[in-house]
Amino acid sequence: DVKVTQSSRYLVKRTGEKVFLECVQDMDHENMFWYRQDPGLGLRLIYFSYDVKMKEKGDIPEGYSVSREKKERFSLILESASTNQTSMYLCASSEGQGANQPQHFGDGTRLSIL
Amino acid sequence: AQTVTQSQPEMSVQEAETVTLSCTYDTSESDYYLFWYKQPPSRQMILVIRQEAYKQQNATENRFSVNFQKAAKSFSLKISDSQLGDAAMYFCAYSKRGNQFYFGTGTSLTVIP
Protein backbone atom coordinates (compact mmCIF):
# COMPACT_ATOMS: atom_id res chain seq x y z
CA ASP A 1 0.00 0.00 0.00
CA VAL A 2 1.05 3.56 -0.67
CA LYS A 3 2.09 5.41 2.43
CA VAL A 4 2.03 9.20 2.50
CA THR A 5 3.27 10.54 5.80
CA GLN A 6 2.82 14.09 7.01
CA SER A 7 5.13 15.06 9.83
CA SER A 8 2.52 16.55 12.17
CA ARG A 9 -1.21 15.97 12.72
CA TYR A 10 -1.61 19.20 14.67
CA LEU A 11 0.56 22.31 14.69
CA VAL A 12 0.20 25.67 16.40
CA LYS A 13 2.35 28.60 15.29
CA ARG A 14 2.39 32.35 15.72
CA THR A 15 1.82 35.09 13.18
CA GLY A 16 5.00 35.94 11.32
CA GLU A 17 6.74 32.64 11.97
CA LYS A 18 8.24 30.59 9.15
CA VAL A 19 6.42 27.26 9.09
CA PHE A 20 7.51 24.03 7.46
CA LEU A 21 5.09 21.20 6.67
CA GLU A 22 6.79 17.99 5.62
CA CYS A 23 5.45 15.16 3.48
CA VAL A 24 7.12 11.87 2.59
CA GLN A 25 5.85 9.11 0.30
CA ASP A 26 7.29 5.62 0.05
CA MET A 27 6.13 4.49 -3.40
CA ASP A 28 8.60 6.28 -5.64
CA HIS A 29 5.81 8.44 -7.08
CA GLU A 30 6.78 11.17 -9.51
CA ASN A 31 4.01 13.56 -8.57
CA MET A 32 3.37 15.27 -5.26
CA PHE A 33 0.76 17.83 -4.31
CA TRP A 34 -0.14 20.20 -1.49
CA TYR A 35 -3.76 21.18 -0.85
CA ARG A 36 -5.53 23.15 1.79
CA GLN A 37 -8.98 22.06 2.90
CA ASP A 38 -11.47 24.54 4.30
CA PRO A 39 -15.15 23.95 5.17
CA GLY A 40 -17.40 24.79 2.25
CA LEU A 41 -14.45 25.24 -0.11
CA GLY A 42 -13.30 21.68 -0.59
CA LEU A 43 -9.67 21.03 -1.49
CA ARG A 44 -7.72 23.74 -3.22
CA LEU A 45 -4.36 23.11 -4.86
CA ILE A 46 -1.47 25.19 -3.54
CA TYR A 47 1.56 23.75 -5.34
CA PHE A 48 2.52 20.55 -7.09
CA SER A 49 5.64 18.88 -8.41
CA TYR A 50 6.19 16.37 -11.19
CA ASP A 51 9.86 15.73 -10.43
CA VAL A 52 12.74 16.51 -8.14
CA LYS A 53 13.56 20.24 -7.97
CA MET A 54 10.51 20.97 -10.08
CA LYS A 55 7.47 22.90 -8.86
CA GLU A 56 4.33 24.38 -10.34
CA LYS A 57 1.86 26.84 -8.86
CA GLY A 58 -1.63 25.64 -8.18
CA ASP A 59 -4.73 27.74 -7.70
CA ILE A 60 -3.76 29.47 -4.43
CA PRO A 61 0.06 29.75 -4.19
CA GLU A 62 0.21 33.20 -2.59
CA GLY A 63 1.97 33.15 0.78
CA TYR A 64 3.40 29.68 0.21
CA SER A 65 6.48 28.11 -1.30
CA VAL A 66 7.62 24.52 -1.72
CA SER A 67 10.77 22.48 -1.88
CA ARG A 68 11.44 19.12 -3.47
CA GLU A 69 15.09 18.20 -3.05
CA LYS A 70 14.43 14.44 -3.01
CA LYS A 71 11.85 12.45 -4.92
CA GLU A 72 10.12 11.13 -1.81
CA ARG A 73 9.87 14.43 0.09
CA PHE A 74 7.79 17.52 -0.65
CA SER A 75 7.84 20.40 1.81
CA LEU A 76 5.36 23.26 2.07
CA ILE A 77 6.71 26.49 3.50
CA LEU A 78 4.74 29.39 4.91
CA GLU A 79 7.30 32.19 4.69
CA SER A 80 5.54 34.45 7.20
CA ALA A 81 2.48 32.78 8.66
CA SER A 82 -0.76 34.72 8.87
CA THR A 83 -4.04 33.92 10.60
CA ASN A 84 -5.81 33.35 7.27
CA GLN A 85 -3.51 30.38 6.70
CA THR A 86 -5.14 28.51 9.57
CA SER A 87 -6.44 25.41 7.81
CA MET A 88 -6.13 21.68 7.21
CA TYR A 89 -3.26 20.89 4.85
CA LEU A 90 -3.24 17.70 2.82
CA CYS A 91 -0.34 16.19 0.94
CA ALA A 92 -0.89 13.72 -1.89
CA SER A 93 1.21 11.71 -4.32
CA SER A 94 0.54 9.90 -7.58
CA GLU A 95 2.33 7.97 -10.28
CA GLY A 96 2.75 9.16 -13.85
CA GLN A 97 1.02 11.80 -15.91
CA GLY A 98 -2.12 9.93 -16.80
CA ALA A 99 -5.51 11.24 -15.76
CA ASN A 100 -6.39 7.76 -14.52
CA GLN A 101 -3.90 7.68 -11.67
CA PRO A 102 -5.53 8.20 -8.28
CA GLN A 103 -3.92 10.53 -5.80
CA HIS A 104 -2.97 9.04 -2.43
CA PHE A 105 -3.33 11.25 0.59
CA GLY A 106 -1.65 11.69 3.93
CA ASP A 107 -3.55 12.09 7.19
CA GLY A 108 -3.40 15.88 7.00
CA THR A 109 -1.91 18.58 9.22
CA ARG A 110 -4.30 20.85 11.08
CA LEU A 111 -2.42 24.13 11.34
CA SER A 112 -3.47 26.94 13.63
CA ILE A 113 -1.85 30.35 13.35
CA LEU A 114 -2.36 32.52 16.43
CA ALA B 1 -11.57 26.15 -16.51
CA GLN B 2 -12.60 22.93 -14.86
CA THR B 3 -15.12 23.16 -12.05
CA VAL B 4 -16.72 20.48 -9.94
CA THR B 5 -19.99 21.15 -8.13
CA GLN B 6 -21.49 19.19 -5.27
CA SER B 7 -24.82 20.82 -4.51
CA GLN B 8 -25.60 18.85 -1.36
CA PRO B 9 -23.50 20.03 1.60
CA GLU B 10 -25.14 17.47 3.88
CA MET B 11 -27.06 14.26 3.38
CA SER B 12 -28.40 11.62 5.72
CA VAL B 13 -29.48 8.03 5.20
CA GLN B 14 -30.99 5.34 7.35
CA GLU B 15 -28.76 2.33 7.96
CA ALA B 16 -29.31 -0.37 5.28
CA GLU B 17 -30.99 2.13 2.92
CA THR B 18 -29.66 3.60 -0.33
CA VAL B 19 -28.43 7.14 -0.82
CA THR B 20 -27.25 9.05 -3.90
CA LEU B 21 -24.73 11.89 -3.78
CA SER B 22 -24.74 14.33 -6.69
CA CYS B 23 -21.84 15.79 -8.62
CA THR B 24 -21.66 17.85 -11.79
CA TYR B 25 -18.60 19.11 -13.57
CA ASP B 26 -17.68 21.44 -16.35
CA THR B 27 -14.97 20.74 -18.91
CA SER B 28 -14.13 21.09 -22.57
CA GLU B 29 -11.77 18.12 -22.48
CA SER B 30 -12.66 14.77 -24.02
CA ASP B 31 -10.19 12.60 -22.13
CA TYR B 32 -10.59 12.70 -18.37
CA TYR B 33 -11.37 10.64 -15.30
CA LEU B 34 -13.78 11.15 -12.45
CA PHE B 35 -13.28 10.00 -8.87
CA TRP B 36 -15.15 9.78 -5.60
CA TYR B 37 -13.10 10.04 -2.42
CA LYS B 38 -14.22 9.38 1.14
CA GLN B 39 -12.83 11.22 4.17
CA PRO B 40 -13.99 9.73 7.49
CA PRO B 41 -13.85 12.05 10.51
CA SER B 42 -10.23 12.73 11.48
CA ARG B 43 -9.02 10.08 9.09
CA GLN B 44 -7.25 9.80 5.79
CA MET B 45 -8.96 10.49 2.47
CA ILE B 46 -9.32 7.28 0.49
CA LEU B 47 -10.41 6.44 -3.03
CA VAL B 48 -13.90 4.97 -3.35
CA ILE B 49 -14.41 4.60 -7.09
CA ARG B 50 -13.26 6.00 -10.43
CA GLN B 51 -14.80 6.32 -13.89
CA GLU B 52 -13.16 6.71 -17.27
CA ALA B 53 -14.89 9.32 -19.42
CA TYR B 54 -14.70 7.26 -22.60
CA LYS B 55 -16.42 4.27 -20.99
CA GLN B 56 -20.20 4.31 -21.07
CA GLN B 57 -20.48 1.52 -18.55
CA ASN B 58 -20.91 2.78 -15.01
CA ALA B 59 -18.22 1.77 -12.53
CA THR B 60 -19.12 -0.42 -9.56
CA GLU B 61 -17.20 -1.32 -6.41
CA ASN B 62 -19.19 -3.58 -4.10
CA ARG B 63 -21.93 -1.39 -2.54
CA PHE B 64 -20.72 1.72 -4.35
CA SER B 65 -21.75 2.53 -7.91
CA VAL B 66 -21.86 5.60 -10.10
CA ASN B 67 -24.33 7.01 -12.55
CA PHE B 68 -22.19 8.69 -15.20
CA GLN B 69 -24.04 10.88 -17.68
CA LYS B 70 -21.36 12.32 -19.95
CA ALA B 71 -23.60 14.59 -22.01
CA ALA B 72 -25.10 16.06 -18.87
CA LYS B 73 -21.67 16.17 -17.18
CA SER B 74 -23.10 14.42 -14.17
CA PHE B 75 -21.37 11.87 -11.95
CA SER B 76 -23.43 10.73 -8.97
CA LEU B 77 -22.44 8.16 -6.34
CA LYS B 78 -24.93 5.58 -5.11
CA ILE B 79 -24.29 3.82 -1.82
CA SER B 80 -26.44 0.73 -1.30
CA ASP B 81 -27.12 -0.99 2.02
CA SER B 82 -25.60 1.94 3.90
CA GLN B 83 -23.49 1.08 6.93
CA LEU B 84 -22.40 3.15 9.92
CA GLY B 85 -18.86 3.11 8.58
CA ASP B 86 -20.01 4.95 5.47
CA ALA B 87 -20.43 8.14 7.49
CA ALA B 88 -17.87 10.56 6.09
CA MET B 89 -17.26 13.56 3.89
CA TYR B 90 -17.42 12.57 0.24
CA PHE B 91 -15.57 14.48 -2.44
CA CYS B 92 -16.10 14.27 -6.16
CA ALA B 93 -12.99 14.95 -8.25
CA TYR B 94 -12.10 15.46 -11.89
CA SER B 95 -8.71 14.60 -13.35
CA LYS B 96 -7.26 15.36 -16.75
CA ARG B 97 -3.94 14.54 -18.43
CA GLY B 98 -1.15 15.80 -16.23
CA ASN B 99 -2.95 14.30 -13.23
CA GLN B 100 -4.18 17.61 -11.86
CA PHE B 101 -7.26 17.06 -9.74
CA TYR B 102 -10.18 19.42 -9.25
CA PHE B 103 -12.33 18.73 -6.21
CA GLY B 104 -15.88 19.61 -5.31
CA THR B 105 -16.77 21.19 -1.98
CA GLY B 106 -17.83 17.89 -0.45
CA THR B 107 -20.99 16.26 0.90
CA SER B 108 -21.15 15.26 4.55
CA LEU B 109 -22.99 11.96 4.88
CA THR B 110 -24.62 10.94 8.15
CA VAL B 111 -25.80 7.36 8.63
CA ILE B 112 -28.67 7.01 11.08
CA PRO B 113 -28.77 3.73 13.05
PDB file of N, CA and C in Angstrom, chain A residues 4 9 31 33 35 37 40-43 45 48 50 90 94 96-103 105-107, chain B residues 31-33 35 37 39 42-45 47 50 89 91 95-106:
ATOM      1  N   VAL A   4       1.681   7.783   2.551  1.00  0.00           N
ATOM      2  CA  VAL A   4       2.031   9.199   2.502  1.00  0.00           C
ATOM      3  C   VAL A   4       1.994   9.698   3.934  1.00  0.00           C
ATOM      4  N   ARG A   9       0.255  15.951  12.860  1.00  0.00           N
ATOM      5  CA  ARG A   9      -1.206  15.970  12.719  1.00  0.00           C
ATOM      6  C   ARG A   9      -1.772  17.328  13.135  1.00  0.00           C
ATOM      7  N   ASN A  31       4.788  12.359  -8.818  1.00  0.00           N
ATOM      8  CA  ASN A  31       4.007  13.565  -8.566  1.00  0.00           C
ATOM      9  C   ASN A  31       3.694  13.732  -7.077  1.00  0.00           C
ATOM     10  N   PHE A  33       1.687  16.698  -4.325  1.00  0.00           N
ATOM     11  CA  PHE A  33       0.760  17.831  -4.313  1.00  0.00           C
ATOM     12  C   PHE A  33       0.546  18.324  -2.879  1.00  0.00           C
ATOM     13  N   TYR A  35      -2.440  20.551  -0.849  1.00  0.00           N
ATOM     14  CA  TYR A  35      -3.760  21.178  -0.850  1.00  0.00           C
ATOM     15  C   TYR A  35      -4.035  21.787   0.518  1.00  0.00           C
ATOM     16  N   GLN A  37      -7.584  22.442   2.843  1.00  0.00           N
ATOM     17  CA  GLN A  37      -8.981  22.056   2.904  1.00  0.00           C
ATOM     18  C   GLN A  37      -9.688  22.941   3.911  1.00  0.00           C
ATOM     19  N   GLY A  40     -16.633  24.103   3.291  1.00  0.00           N
ATOM     20  CA  GLY A  40     -17.403  24.785   2.251  1.00  0.00           C
ATOM     21  C   GLY A  40     -16.610  25.136   1.004  1.00  0.00           C
ATOM     22  N   LEU A  41     -15.307  24.925   1.042  1.00  0.00           N
ATOM     23  CA  LEU A  41     -14.454  25.244  -0.111  1.00  0.00           C
ATOM     24  C   LEU A  41     -13.803  24.016  -0.714  1.00  0.00           C
ATOM     25  N   GLY A  42     -13.912  22.886  -0.075  1.00  0.00           N
ATOM     26  CA  GLY A  42     -13.296  21.677  -0.592  1.00  0.00           C
ATOM     27  C   GLY A  42     -11.783  21.728  -0.500  1.00  0.00           C
ATOM     28  N   LEU A  43     -11.124  21.057  -1.434  1.00  0.00           N
ATOM     29  CA  LEU A  43      -9.668  21.033  -1.487  1.00  0.00           C
ATOM     30  C   LEU A  43      -9.197  21.982  -2.583  1.00  0.00           C
ATOM     31  N   LEU A  45      -5.751  23.456  -4.582  1.00  0.00           N
ATOM     32  CA  LEU A  45      -4.362  23.105  -4.855  1.00  0.00           C
ATOM     33  C   LEU A  45      -3.449  24.310  -4.638  1.00  0.00           C
ATOM     34  N   PHE A  48       2.262  21.944  -6.776  1.00  0.00           N
ATOM     35  CA  PHE A  48       2.520  20.554  -7.094  1.00  0.00           C
ATOM     36  C   PHE A  48       3.875  20.409  -7.757  1.00  0.00           C
ATOM     37  N   TYR A  50       6.136  17.576 -10.388  1.00  0.00           N
ATOM     38  CA  TYR A  50       6.188  16.368 -11.190  1.00  0.00           C
ATOM     39  C   TYR A  50       7.547  15.682 -11.120  1.00  0.00           C
ATOM     40  N   LEU A  90      -3.332  19.081   3.274  1.00  0.00           N
ATOM     41  CA  LEU A  90      -3.243  17.700   2.824  1.00  0.00           C
ATOM     42  C   LEU A  90      -2.160  17.565   1.767  1.00  0.00           C
ATOM     43  N   SER A  94       1.085  10.760  -6.533  1.00  0.00           N
ATOM     44  CA  SER A  94       0.536   9.900  -7.577  1.00  0.00           C
ATOM     45  C   SER A  94       1.649   9.526  -8.539  1.00  0.00           C
ATOM     46  N   GLY A  96       2.935   8.897 -12.435  1.00  0.00           N
ATOM     47  CA  GLY A  96       2.751   9.155 -13.846  1.00  0.00           C
ATOM     48  C   GLY A  96       1.897  10.362 -14.158  1.00  0.00           C
ATOM     49  N   GLN A  97       1.718  10.603 -15.443  1.00  0.00           N
ATOM     50  CA  GLN A  97       1.022  11.800 -15.913  1.00  0.00           C
ATOM     51  C   GLN A  97      -0.397  11.510 -16.384  1.00  0.00           C
ATOM     52  N   GLY A  98      -0.796  10.265 -16.313  1.00  0.00           N
ATOM     53  CA  GLY A  98      -2.124   9.925 -16.795  1.00  0.00           C
ATOM     54  C   GLY A  98      -3.227  10.440 -15.906  1.00  0.00           C
ATOM     55  N   ALA A  99      -4.349  10.772 -16.526  1.00  0.00           N
ATOM     56  CA  ALA A  99      -5.507  11.243 -15.761  1.00  0.00           C
ATOM     57  C   ALA A  99      -6.096  10.138 -14.902  1.00  0.00           C
ATOM     58  N   ASN A 100      -5.779   8.874 -15.227  1.00  0.00           N
ATOM     59  CA  ASN A 100      -6.394   7.763 -14.519  1.00  0.00           C
ATOM     60  C   ASN A 100      -5.758   7.443 -13.178  1.00  0.00           C
ATOM     61  N   GLN A 101      -4.609   8.034 -12.895  1.00  0.00           N
ATOM     62  CA  GLN A 101      -3.902   7.680 -11.671  1.00  0.00           C
ATOM     63  C   GLN A 101      -4.550   8.354 -10.466  1.00  0.00           C
ATOM     64  N   PRO A 102      -4.965   7.582  -9.477  1.00  0.00           N
ATOM     65  CA  PRO A 102      -5.531   8.199  -8.276  1.00  0.00           C
ATOM     66  C   PRO A 102      -4.437   8.897  -7.479  1.00  0.00           C
ATOM     67  N   GLN A 103      -4.839   9.906  -6.751  1.00  0.00           N
ATOM     68  CA  GLN A 103      -3.922  10.530  -5.805  1.00  0.00           C
ATOM     69  C   GLN A 103      -4.100   9.868  -4.443  1.00  0.00           C
ATOM     70  N   PHE A 105      -3.413  10.164  -0.353  1.00  0.00           N
ATOM     71  CA  PHE A 105      -3.331  11.255   0.591  1.00  0.00           C
ATOM     72  C   PHE A 105      -2.707  10.857   1.922  1.00  0.00           C
ATOM     73  N   GLY A 106      -2.066  11.842   2.550  1.00  0.00           N
ATOM     74  CA  GLY A 106      -1.645  11.689   3.929  1.00  0.00           C
ATOM     75  C   GLY A 106      -2.799  11.969   4.882  1.00  0.00           C
ATOM     76  N   ASP A 107      -2.513  11.894   6.175  1.00  0.00           N
ATOM     77  CA  ASP A 107      -3.552  12.092   7.186  1.00  0.00           C
ATOM     78  C   ASP A 107      -3.934  13.555   7.373  1.00  0.00           C
TER      79      ASP A 107
ATOM     80  N   ASP B  31     -10.861  13.696 -22.819  1.00  0.00           N
ATOM     81  CA  ASP B  31     -10.188  12.599 -22.130  1.00  0.00           C
ATOM     82  C   ASP B  31      -9.977  12.991 -20.667  1.00  0.00           C
ATOM     83  N   TYR B  32     -10.713  12.369 -19.789  1.00  0.00           N
ATOM     84  CA  TYR B  32     -10.588  12.702 -18.372  1.00  0.00           C
ATOM     85  C   TYR B  32     -11.126  11.548 -17.536  1.00  0.00           C
ATOM     86  N   TYR B  33     -10.880  11.638 -16.244  1.00  0.00           N
ATOM     87  CA  TYR B  33     -11.374  10.642 -15.299  1.00  0.00           C
ATOM     88  C   TYR B  33     -12.127  11.367 -14.189  1.00  0.00           C
ATOM     89  N   PHE B  35     -13.539  10.771 -10.075  1.00  0.00           N
ATOM     90  CA  PHE B  35     -13.281   9.995  -8.875  1.00  0.00           C
ATOM     91  C   PHE B  35     -14.256  10.407  -7.767  1.00  0.00           C
ATOM     92  N   TYR B  37     -13.924  10.295  -3.584  1.00  0.00           N
ATOM     93  CA  TYR B  37     -13.102  10.036  -2.422  1.00  0.00           C
ATOM     94  C   TYR B  37     -13.952  10.134  -1.163  1.00  0.00           C
ATOM     95  N   GLN B  39     -13.673  10.743   3.072  1.00  0.00           N
ATOM     96  CA  GLN B  39     -12.827  11.215   4.172  1.00  0.00           C
ATOM     97  C   GLN B  39     -13.581  11.036   5.482  1.00  0.00           C
ATOM     98  N   SER B  42     -11.598  12.779  10.955  1.00  0.00           N
ATOM     99  CA  SER B  42     -10.234  12.730  11.476  1.00  0.00           C
ATOM    100  C   SER B  42      -9.413  11.590  10.891  1.00  0.00           C
ATOM    101  N   ARG B  43      -9.772  11.169   9.710  1.00  0.00           N
ATOM    102  CA  ARG B  43      -9.021  10.079   9.089  1.00  0.00           C
ATOM    103  C   ARG B  43      -8.644  10.423   7.655  1.00  0.00           C
ATOM    104  N   GLN B  44      -7.845   9.567   7.102  1.00  0.00           N
ATOM    105  CA  GLN B  44      -7.252   9.801   5.788  1.00  0.00           C
ATOM    106  C   GLN B  44      -8.289   9.731   4.669  1.00  0.00           C
ATOM    107  N   MET B  45      -8.104  10.521   3.662  1.00  0.00           N
ATOM    108  CA  MET B  45      -8.959  10.489   2.471  1.00  0.00           C
ATOM    109  C   MET B  45      -8.578   9.268   1.624  1.00  0.00           C
ATOM    110  N   LEU B  47      -9.697   6.573  -1.775  1.00  0.00           N
ATOM    111  CA  LEU B  47     -10.414   6.443  -3.030  1.00  0.00           C
ATOM    112  C   LEU B  47     -11.568   5.458  -2.881  1.00  0.00           C
ATOM    113  N   ARG B  50     -13.638   5.111  -9.334  1.00  0.00           N
ATOM    114  CA  ARG B  50     -13.259   6.004 -10.427  1.00  0.00           C
ATOM    115  C   ARG B  50     -13.938   5.560 -11.725  1.00  0.00           C
ATOM    116  N   MET B  89     -17.163  12.536   4.911  1.00  0.00           N
ATOM    117  CA  MET B  89     -17.264  13.565   3.888  1.00  0.00           C
ATOM    118  C   MET B  89     -16.880  12.915   2.570  1.00  0.00           C
ATOM    119  N   PHE B  91     -16.000  13.493  -1.461  1.00  0.00           N
ATOM    120  CA  PHE B  91     -15.573  14.483  -2.441  1.00  0.00           C
ATOM    121  C   PHE B  91     -15.593  13.874  -3.834  1.00  0.00           C
ATOM    122  N   SER B  95     -10.135  14.635 -13.035  1.00  0.00           N
ATOM    123  CA  SER B  95      -8.712  14.604 -13.354  1.00  0.00           C
ATOM    124  C   SER B  95      -8.523  14.590 -14.868  1.00  0.00           C
ATOM    125  N   LYS B  96      -7.584  15.372 -15.338  1.00  0.00           N
ATOM    126  CA  LYS B  96      -7.258  15.360 -16.754  1.00  0.00           C
ATOM    127  C   LYS B  96      -5.797  14.979 -16.923  1.00  0.00           C
ATOM    128  N   ARG B  97      -5.344  14.882 -18.155  1.00  0.00           N
ATOM    129  CA  ARG B  97      -3.941  14.543 -18.432  1.00  0.00           C
ATOM    130  C   ARG B  97      -3.036  15.517 -17.700  1.00  0.00           C
ATOM    131  N   GLY B  98      -1.997  14.995 -17.104  1.00  0.00           N
ATOM    132  CA  GLY B  98      -1.153  15.799 -16.232  1.00  0.00           C
ATOM    133  C   GLY B  98      -1.466  15.523 -14.773  1.00  0.00           C
ATOM    134  N   ASN B  99      -2.566  14.785 -14.565  1.00  0.00           N
ATOM    135  CA  ASN B  99      -2.949  14.305 -13.234  1.00  0.00           C
ATOM    136  C   ASN B  99      -3.255  15.432 -12.251  1.00  0.00           C
ATOM    137  N   GLN B 100      -3.686  16.594 -12.778  1.00  0.00           N
ATOM    138  CA  GLN B 100      -4.181  17.609 -11.857  1.00  0.00           C
ATOM    139  C   GLN B 100      -5.625  17.286 -11.498  1.00  0.00           C
ATOM    140  N   PHE B 101      -5.923  17.359 -10.224  1.00  0.00           N
ATOM    141  CA  PHE B 101      -7.259  17.062  -9.741  1.00  0.00           C
ATOM    142  C   PHE B 101      -7.998  18.348  -9.404  1.00  0.00           C
ATOM    143  N   TYR B 102      -9.297  18.318  -9.644  1.00  0.00           N
ATOM    144  CA  TYR B 102     -10.180  19.417  -9.245  1.00  0.00           C
ATOM    145  C   TYR B 102     -11.278  18.808  -8.391  1.00  0.00           C
ATOM    146  N   PHE B 103     -11.404  19.316  -7.181  1.00  0.00           N
ATOM    147  CA  PHE B 103     -12.326  18.730  -6.214  1.00  0.00           C
ATOM    148  C   PHE B 103     -13.571  19.580  -6.037  1.00  0.00           C
ATOM    149  N   GLY B 104     -14.681  18.901  -5.727  1.00  0.00           N
ATOM    150  CA  GLY B 104     -15.880  19.610  -5.309  1.00  0.00           C
ATOM    151  C   GLY B 104     -15.758  20.025  -3.851  1.00  0.00           C
ATOM    152  N   THR B 105     -16.796  20.670  -3.345  1.00  0.00           N
ATOM    153  CA  THR B 105     -16.769  21.192  -1.978  1.00  0.00           C
ATOM    154  C   THR B 105     -17.152  20.151  -0.933  1.00  0.00           C
ATOM    155  N   GLY B 106     -17.575  18.975  -1.374  1.00  0.00           N
ATOM    156  CA  GLY B 106     -17.829  17.894  -0.450  1.00  0.00           C
ATOM    157  C   GLY B 106     -19.278  17.782  -0.003  1.00  0.00           C
TER     158      GLY B 106
END
